[in-house]
PDB file of C-alpha atoms in Angstrom:
ATOM      1  CA  MET A   1       9.606  -2.674  33.562  1.00  0.00           C
ATOM      2  CA  ASN A   2       7.034   0.181  33.935  1.00  0.00           C
ATOM      3  CA  LYS A   3       4.063   0.827  31.806  1.00  0.00           C
ATOM      4  CA  ALA A   4       5.422   3.593  30.330  1.00  0.00           C
ATOM      5  CA  LYS A   5       9.107   2.042  29.725  1.00  0.00           C
ATOM      6  CA  ARG A   6       6.427  -0.426  27.892  1.00  0.00           C
ATOM      7  CA  THR A   7       4.649   2.421  26.150  1.00  0.00           C
ATOM      8  CA  GLU A   8       7.797   3.768  24.314  1.00  0.00           C
ATOM      9  CA  ILE A   9       8.951   0.326  22.956  1.00  0.00           C
ATOM     10  CA  PHE A  10       6.433  -0.285  21.526  1.00  0.00           C
ATOM     11  CA  GLU A  11       6.100   3.394  19.963  1.00  0.00           C
ATOM     12  CA  ARG A  12       9.304   3.379  19.101  1.00  0.00           C
ATOM     13  CA  LEU A  13       8.821  -0.382  17.268  1.00  0.00           C
ATOM     14  CA  LYS A  14       5.774   0.857  15.268  1.00  0.00           C
ATOM     15  CA  ALA A  15       7.195   4.228  14.351  1.00  0.00           C
ATOM     16  CA  ASN A  16      10.078   1.477  12.851  1.00  0.00           C
ATOM     17  CA  ASN A  17       7.892  -0.167  11.158  1.00  0.00           C
ATOM     18  CA  PRO A  18       3.525   1.770  10.406  1.00  0.00           C
ATOM     19  CA  ASN A  19       3.125  -1.598   9.113  1.00  0.00           C
ATOM     20  CA  PRO A  20       4.571  -5.004  10.108  1.00  0.00           C
ATOM     21  CA  THR A  21       2.725  -8.602   8.501  1.00  0.00           C
ATOM     22  CA  THR A  22       4.619 -12.442   9.056  1.00  0.00           C
ATOM     23  CA  GLU A  23       7.276 -13.238   6.126  1.00  0.00           C
ATOM     24  CA  LEU A  24       5.363 -15.855   5.639  1.00  0.00           C
ATOM     25  CA  GLU A  25       3.727 -15.254   1.686  1.00  0.00           C
ATOM     26  CA  TYR A  26       0.106 -15.830   1.363  1.00  0.00           C
ATOM     27  CA  GLN A  27      -2.562 -14.840  -1.134  1.00  0.00           C
ATOM     28  CA  SER A  28      -5.729 -15.940   1.627  1.00  0.00           C
ATOM     29  CA  PRO A  29      -6.301 -17.098   4.851  1.00  0.00           C
ATOM     30  CA  PHE A  30      -5.836 -20.679   3.151  1.00  0.00           C
ATOM     31  CA  GLU A  31      -2.288 -20.083   2.220  1.00  0.00           C
ATOM     32  CA  LEU A  32      -1.450 -18.505   5.597  1.00  0.00           C
ATOM     33  CA  LEU A  33      -2.695 -21.512   7.116  1.00  0.00           C
ATOM     34  CA  ILE A  34      -1.185 -23.959   4.890  1.00  0.00           C
ATOM     35  CA  ALA A  35       2.251 -21.696   5.399  1.00  0.00           C
ATOM     36  CA  VAL A  36       2.105 -21.812   8.807  1.00  0.00           C
ATOM     37  CA  ILE A  37       1.968 -25.663   9.603  1.00  0.00           C
ATOM     38  CA  LEU A  38       4.610 -26.155   6.953  1.00  0.00           C
ATOM     39  CA  SER A  39       6.707 -23.911   9.427  1.00  0.00           C
ATOM     40  CA  ALA A  40       7.594 -25.018  12.795  1.00  0.00           C
ATOM     41  CA  GLN A  41      11.102 -25.393  12.476  1.00  0.00           C
ATOM     42  CA  ALA A  42      11.381 -24.487   9.643  1.00  0.00           C
ATOM     43  CA  THR A  43      12.457 -20.706   8.369  1.00  0.00           C
ATOM     44  CA  ASP A  44      10.164 -18.137   6.235  1.00  0.00           C
ATOM     45  CA  VAL A  45      12.700 -18.718   3.599  1.00  0.00           C
ATOM     46  CA  GLY A  46      12.398 -21.890   3.500  1.00  0.00           C
ATOM     47  CA  VAL A  47       8.744 -22.859   3.157  1.00  0.00           C
ATOM     48  CA  ASN A  48       8.382 -19.646   1.102  1.00  0.00           C
ATOM     49  CA  LYS A  49      10.555 -21.392  -1.699  1.00  0.00           C
ATOM     50  CA  ALA A  50       8.593 -24.697  -1.686  1.00  0.00           C
ATOM     51  CA  THR A  51       4.868 -22.571  -1.116  1.00  0.00           C
ATOM     52  CA  GLN A  52       6.182 -20.910  -4.551  1.00  0.00           C
ATOM     53  CA  LYS A  53       6.294 -23.520  -6.101  1.00  0.00           C
ATOM     54  CA  LEU A  54       3.045 -25.017  -4.583  1.00  0.00           C
ATOM     55  CA  PHE A  55       0.456 -22.537  -4.524  1.00  0.00           C
ATOM     56  CA  PRO A  56      -0.139 -21.446  -7.770  1.00  0.00           C
ATOM     57  CA  VAL A  57      -0.676 -25.409  -8.186  1.00  0.00           C
ATOM     58  CA  ALA A  58      -2.646 -26.484  -5.198  1.00  0.00           C
ATOM     59  CA  ASN A  59      -4.012 -23.240  -3.561  1.00  0.00           C
ATOM     60  CA  THR A  60      -7.248 -24.576  -2.111  1.00  0.00           C
ATOM     61  CA  PRO A  61      -8.239 -27.829   0.846  1.00  0.00           C
ATOM     62  CA  GLU A  62      -9.480 -29.611  -2.536  1.00  0.00           C
ATOM     63  CA  ALA A  63      -6.436 -29.122  -4.991  1.00  0.00           C
ATOM     64  CA  ILE A  64      -4.677 -30.418  -2.206  1.00  0.00           C
ATOM     65  CA  TYR A  65      -6.641 -33.129  -1.373  1.00  0.00           C
ATOM     66  CA  GLN A  66      -6.548 -33.505  -5.053  1.00  0.00           C
ATOM     67  CA  LEU A  67      -2.389 -34.159  -5.223  1.00  0.00           C
ATOM     68  CA  GLY A  68      -2.531 -36.537  -2.487  1.00  0.00           C
ATOM     69  CA  LEU A  69       0.359 -37.471   0.065  1.00  0.00           C
ATOM     70  CA  GLU A  70       2.986 -38.140  -2.287  1.00  0.00           C
ATOM     71  CA  GLY A  71       2.263 -35.538  -5.046  1.00  0.00           C
ATOM     72  CA  LEU A  72       2.156 -32.445  -1.396  1.00  0.00           C
ATOM     73  CA  LYS A  73       5.485 -34.090  -0.880  1.00  0.00           C
ATOM     74  CA  SER A  74       7.657 -33.012  -3.500  1.00  0.00           C
ATOM     75  CA  TYR A  75       6.294 -29.288  -3.401  1.00  0.00           C
ATOM     76  CA  ILE A  76       7.440 -29.692  -0.373  1.00  0.00           C
ATOM     77  CA  LYS A  77      10.374 -32.174   1.025  1.00  0.00           C
ATOM     78  CA  THR A  78      12.955 -28.783   1.238  1.00  0.00           C
ATOM     79  CA  ILE A  79      10.703 -28.062   4.399  1.00  0.00           C
ATOM     80  CA  GLY A  80      12.131 -29.930   7.699  1.00  0.00           C
ATOM     81  CA  LEU A  81       9.449 -32.856   8.795  1.00  0.00           C
ATOM     82  CA  TYR A  82       7.749 -32.618   5.212  1.00  0.00           C
ATOM     83  CA  ASN A  83       6.352 -36.419   5.816  1.00  0.00           C
ATOM     84  CA  SER A  84       4.408 -35.330   8.888  1.00  0.00           C
ATOM     85  CA  LYS A  85       3.701 -31.917   7.759  1.00  0.00           C
ATOM     86  CA  ALA A  86       2.011 -33.243   4.103  1.00  0.00           C
ATOM     87  CA  GLU A  87       0.339 -35.583   6.517  1.00  0.00           C
ATOM     88  CA  ASN A  88      -0.955 -32.402   8.137  1.00  0.00           C
ATOM     89  CA  VAL A  89      -2.193 -30.195   5.600  1.00  0.00           C
ATOM     90  CA  ILE A  90      -3.937 -33.392   3.944  1.00  0.00           C
ATOM     91  CA  LYS A  91      -6.538 -34.068   7.307  1.00  0.00           C
ATOM     92  CA  THR A  92      -6.294 -30.105   7.846  1.00  0.00           C
ATOM     93  CA  CYS A  93      -7.542 -29.934   3.684  1.00  0.00           C
ATOM     94  CA  LYS A  94     -10.377 -32.960   4.681  1.00  0.00           C
ATOM     95  CA  MET A  95     -11.716 -31.378   7.953  1.00  0.00           C
ATOM     96  CA  LEU A  96     -11.562 -27.887   6.008  1.00  0.00           C
ATOM     97  CA  MET A  97     -13.835 -30.068   3.435  1.00  0.00           C
ATOM     98  CA  ASP A  98     -15.876 -31.583   5.912  1.00  0.00           C
ATOM     99  CA  LEU A  99     -16.853 -29.410   8.782  1.00  0.00           C
ATOM    100  CA  HIS A 100     -16.223 -25.500   6.786  1.00  0.00           C
ATOM    101  CA  GLN A 101     -17.683 -25.241   3.689  1.00  0.00           C
ATOM    102  CA  SER A 102     -13.607 -25.249   2.590  1.00  0.00           C
ATOM    103  CA  GLN A 103     -12.900 -22.250   4.534  1.00  0.00           C
ATOM    104  CA  VAL A 104     -10.457 -21.380   7.800  1.00  0.00           C
ATOM    105  CA  PRO A 105     -12.635 -20.992  10.867  1.00  0.00           C
ATOM    106  CA  ALA A 106     -11.822 -17.638  12.755  1.00  0.00           C
ATOM    107  CA  ASN A 107     -13.051 -19.608  15.976  1.00  0.00           C
ATOM    108  CA  ARG A 108      -8.812 -21.092  18.453  1.00  0.00           C
ATOM    109  CA  GLU A 109     -11.619 -24.052  19.252  1.00  0.00           C
ATOM    110  CA  ALA A 110     -12.283 -25.311  15.978  1.00  0.00           C
ATOM    111  CA  LEU A 111      -8.557 -23.988  13.850  1.00  0.00           C
ATOM    112  CA  GLU A 112      -6.973 -25.640  16.933  1.00  0.00           C
ATOM    113  CA  ALA A 113      -8.971 -29.108  15.676  1.00  0.00           C
ATOM    114  CA  LEU A 114      -7.312 -29.439  12.581  1.00  0.00           C
ATOM    115  CA  PRO A 115      -4.668 -31.846  12.140  1.00  0.00           C
ATOM    116  CA  GLY A 116      -0.529 -29.832  12.767  1.00  0.00           C
ATOM    117  CA  VAL A 117      -2.916 -26.776  14.055  1.00  0.00           C
ATOM    118  CA  GLY A 118      -1.551 -25.971  17.759  1.00  0.00           C
ATOM    119  CA  ARG A 119      -1.879 -22.765  20.044  1.00  0.00           C
ATOM    120  CA  LYS A 120       0.691 -21.180  18.163  1.00  0.00           C
ATOM    121  CA  THR A 121      -0.345 -21.867  14.549  1.00  0.00           C
ATOM    122  CA  ALA A 122      -3.640 -21.001  15.500  1.00  0.00           C
ATOM    123  CA  ASN A 123      -2.704 -16.781  17.110  1.00  0.00           C
ATOM    124  CA  VAL A 124      -0.635 -16.684  13.876  1.00  0.00           C
ATOM    125  CA  VAL A 125      -3.687 -16.795  12.282  1.00  0.00           C
ATOM    126  CA  LEU A 126      -6.074 -15.429  13.927  1.00  0.00           C
ATOM    127  CA  ASN A 127      -3.751 -12.486  13.800  1.00  0.00           C
ATOM    128  CA  THR A 128      -2.800 -11.958  10.979  1.00  0.00           C
ATOM    129  CA  ALA A 129      -6.013 -13.593   8.322  1.00  0.00           C
ATOM    130  CA  PHE A 130      -8.385 -12.260  10.749  1.00  0.00           C
ATOM    131  CA  GLY A 131      -6.943  -9.364  12.810  1.00  0.00           C
ATOM    132  CA  HIS A 132      -7.568 -11.024  16.636  1.00  0.00           C
ATOM    133  CA  GLU A 133      -5.712  -9.157  18.843  1.00  0.00           C
ATOM    134  CA  THR A 134      -3.906 -12.445  20.124  1.00  0.00           C
ATOM    135  CA  MET A 135      -0.399 -13.528  20.639  1.00  0.00           C
ATOM    136  CA  ALA A 136       1.787 -16.489  18.879  1.00  0.00           C
ATOM    137  CA  VAL A 137       4.775 -16.846  20.939  1.00  0.00           C
ATOM    138  CA  ASP A 138       8.050 -18.554  19.787  1.00  0.00           C
ATOM    139  CA  THR A 139      11.430 -18.875  20.300  1.00  0.00           C
ATOM    140  CA  HIS A 140      11.714 -15.548  18.907  1.00  0.00           C
ATOM    141  CA  ILE A 141       8.794 -13.031  21.521  1.00  0.00           C
ATOM    142  CA  PHE A 142       9.626 -16.077  23.741  1.00  0.00           C
ATOM    143  CA  ARG A 143      13.209 -13.984  23.593  1.00  0.00           C
ATOM    144  CA  VAL A 144      12.835 -10.762  23.750  1.00  0.00           C
ATOM    145  CA  SER A 145      10.151 -10.574  26.488  1.00  0.00           C
ATOM    146  CA  ASN A 146      12.353 -12.554  29.219  1.00  0.00           C
ATOM    147  CA  ARG A 147      15.622  -9.634  27.799  1.00  0.00           C
ATOM    148  CA  THR A 148      13.510  -6.063  27.524  1.00  0.00           C
ATOM    149  CA  ASN A 149      11.862  -7.460  30.384  1.00  0.00           C
ATOM    150  CA  ILE A 150       8.870  -6.249  28.659  1.00  0.00           C
ATOM    151  CA  ALA A 151       6.748  -9.983  29.548  1.00  0.00           C
ATOM    152  CA  PRO A 152       9.314 -11.838  31.093  1.00  0.00           C
ATOM    153  CA  GLY A 153       7.805 -16.211  32.190  1.00  0.00           C
ATOM    154  CA  LYS A 154       9.469 -19.315  32.331  1.00  0.00           C
ATOM    155  CA  ASN A 155       6.528 -20.698  29.229  1.00  0.00           C
ATOM    156  CA  VAL A 156       5.417 -19.323  25.797  1.00  0.00           C
ATOM    157  CA  ASN A 157       2.590 -19.771  28.099  1.00  0.00           C
ATOM    158  CA  GLN A 158       3.516 -17.451  30.830  1.00  0.00           C
ATOM    159  CA  VAL A 159       4.801 -14.321  28.913  1.00  0.00           C
ATOM    160  CA  GLU A 160       1.825 -14.886  26.184  1.00  0.00           C
ATOM    161  CA  GLN A 161      -0.965 -13.658  28.906  1.00  0.00           C
ATOM    162  CA  LYS A 162       2.068 -10.884  30.296  1.00  0.00           C
ATOM    163  CA  LEU A 163       1.773 -10.038  26.323  1.00  0.00           C
ATOM    164  CA  LEU A 164      -1.172  -9.787  26.016  1.00  0.00           C
ATOM    165  CA  LYS A 165      -2.488  -7.844  29.565  1.00  0.00           C
ATOM    166  CA  PHE A 166       1.300  -5.343  29.426  1.00  0.00           C
ATOM    167  CA  VAL A 167       1.376  -4.376  26.120  1.00  0.00           C
ATOM    168  CA  PRO A 168      -0.353  -1.106  25.771  1.00  0.00           C
ATOM    169  CA  LYS A 169      -3.904  -1.379  23.862  1.00  0.00           C
ATOM    170  CA  PRO A 170      -3.839   0.383  20.589  1.00  0.00           C
ATOM    171  CA  TYR A 171      -0.568  -1.641  19.317  1.00  0.00           C
ATOM    172  CA  LEU A 172      -1.607  -5.548  20.560  1.00  0.00           C
ATOM    173  CA  LYS A 173      -2.575  -6.079  16.899  1.00  0.00           C
ATOM    174  CA  ASP A 174       0.576  -5.938  15.401  1.00  0.00           C
ATOM    175  CA  ALA A 175       2.661  -5.826  18.681  1.00  0.00           C
ATOM    176  CA  HIS A 176       3.560 -10.272  17.961  1.00  0.00           C
ATOM    177  CA  HIS A 177       4.784  -9.245  14.356  1.00  0.00           C
ATOM    178  CA  TRP A 178       7.189  -6.545  15.729  1.00  0.00           C
ATOM    179  CA  LEU A 179       8.451  -8.221  18.318  1.00  0.00           C
ATOM    180  CA  ILE A 180       9.856 -11.166  15.923  1.00  0.00           C
ATOM    181  CA  LEU A 181      11.013  -9.058  13.891  1.00  0.00           C
ATOM    182  CA  HIS A 182      13.241  -7.992  16.541  1.00  0.00           C
ATOM    183  CA  GLY A 183      14.719 -10.545  18.154  1.00  0.00           C
ATOM    184  CA  ARG A 184      14.796 -12.157  14.191  1.00  0.00           C
ATOM    185  CA  TYR A 185      17.045  -9.440  13.340  1.00  0.00           C
ATOM    186  CA  THR A 186      18.098  -7.445  16.550  1.00  0.00           C
ATOM    187  CA  CYS A 187      18.179  -9.332  19.531  1.00  0.00           C
ATOM    188  CA  ILE A 188      19.665 -12.392  17.986  1.00  0.00           C
ATOM    189  CA  ALA A 189      19.372 -15.157  20.053  1.00  0.00           C
ATOM    190  CA  ARG A 190      24.124 -15.839  20.304  1.00  0.00           C
ATOM    191  CA  LYS A 191      24.706 -12.228  20.253  1.00  0.00           C
ATOM    192  CA  PRO A 192      22.352  -9.382  20.688  1.00  0.00           C
ATOM    193  CA  ARG A 193      22.849  -6.515  18.421  1.00  0.00           C
ATOM    194  CA  CYS A 194      22.498  -3.670  21.443  1.00  0.00           C
ATOM    195  CA  GLY A 195      25.037  -1.052  20.106  1.00  0.00           C
ATOM    196  CA  SER A 196      22.511  -0.614  16.263  1.00  0.00           C
ATOM    197  CA  CYS A 197      19.163  -1.598  18.845  1.00  0.00           C
ATOM    198  CA  ILE A 198      15.881   1.523  18.315  1.00  0.00           C
ATOM    199  CA  ILE A 199      14.871   0.444  21.967  1.00  0.00           C
ATOM    200  CA  GLU A 200      18.118  -0.502  23.724  1.00  0.00           C
ATOM    201  CA  ASP A 201      17.962   2.626  26.195  1.00  0.00           C
ATOM    202  CA  LEU A 202      14.848   1.079  27.443  1.00  0.00           C
ATOM    203  CA  CYS A 203      15.900  -2.071  27.024  1.00  0.00           C
ATOM    204  CA  GLU A 204      15.672  -3.744  31.299  1.00  0.00           C
ATOM    205  CA  TYR A 205      18.500  -6.757  29.949  1.00  0.00           C
ATOM    206  CA  LYS A 206      21.542  -6.784  32.196  1.00  0.00           C
ATOM    207  CA  ASP A 207      23.976  -7.672  30.147  1.00  0.00           C
ATOM    208  CA  LYS A 208      23.962  -6.008  26.399  1.00  0.00           C
ATOM    209  CA  ILE A 209      26.475  -6.417  23.955  1.00  0.00           C
ATOM    210  CA  ILE A 210      26.661  -2.358  22.819  1.00  0.00           C
ATOM    211  CA  ASP A 211      29.938  -2.313  20.013  1.00  0.00           C
TER     212      ASP A 211
END
């Protein structure tokens, strides 16, 4: 995979979707942070259904903290791993109140210190809420990066570093959204929809499925 091919891939993805963003629903950096914490091993659709009820009632660290653990669980019990996620969210709200004036910090170290926030979650918040050029590698991005040969790697950290190195600068801020959406709807896990893929001729996947 050379630079010219990568550039053409992202040019097509951009032309198809000029302003990509997360499918999680949010109105503030705090709402985004909570939604991303809740989205681990869950679908964005499932998280949105829960937060559509939660955020009108509580969408600040103080308000969610005041709900308490059981109160928060009543809103998110439809989401997988909701018990541990509720504990992390309550602890995160307390830390935001105590350490960050109830604001979501815009730096990686402070974000990753929050309960329930790992590197991927921090990358999503830094990119989507604050416009940083980060790459949140989930299962979709990992699959697409390896399958297409855009940025092959044996683990998510390798893929993240290669994407940061190889994605042309003009496309870097939006690249992770394009790749997630491509993996979610076109380059799906079991049977990629190669015949309807806008980058099929540029992709270096050896086992393409052309319907």
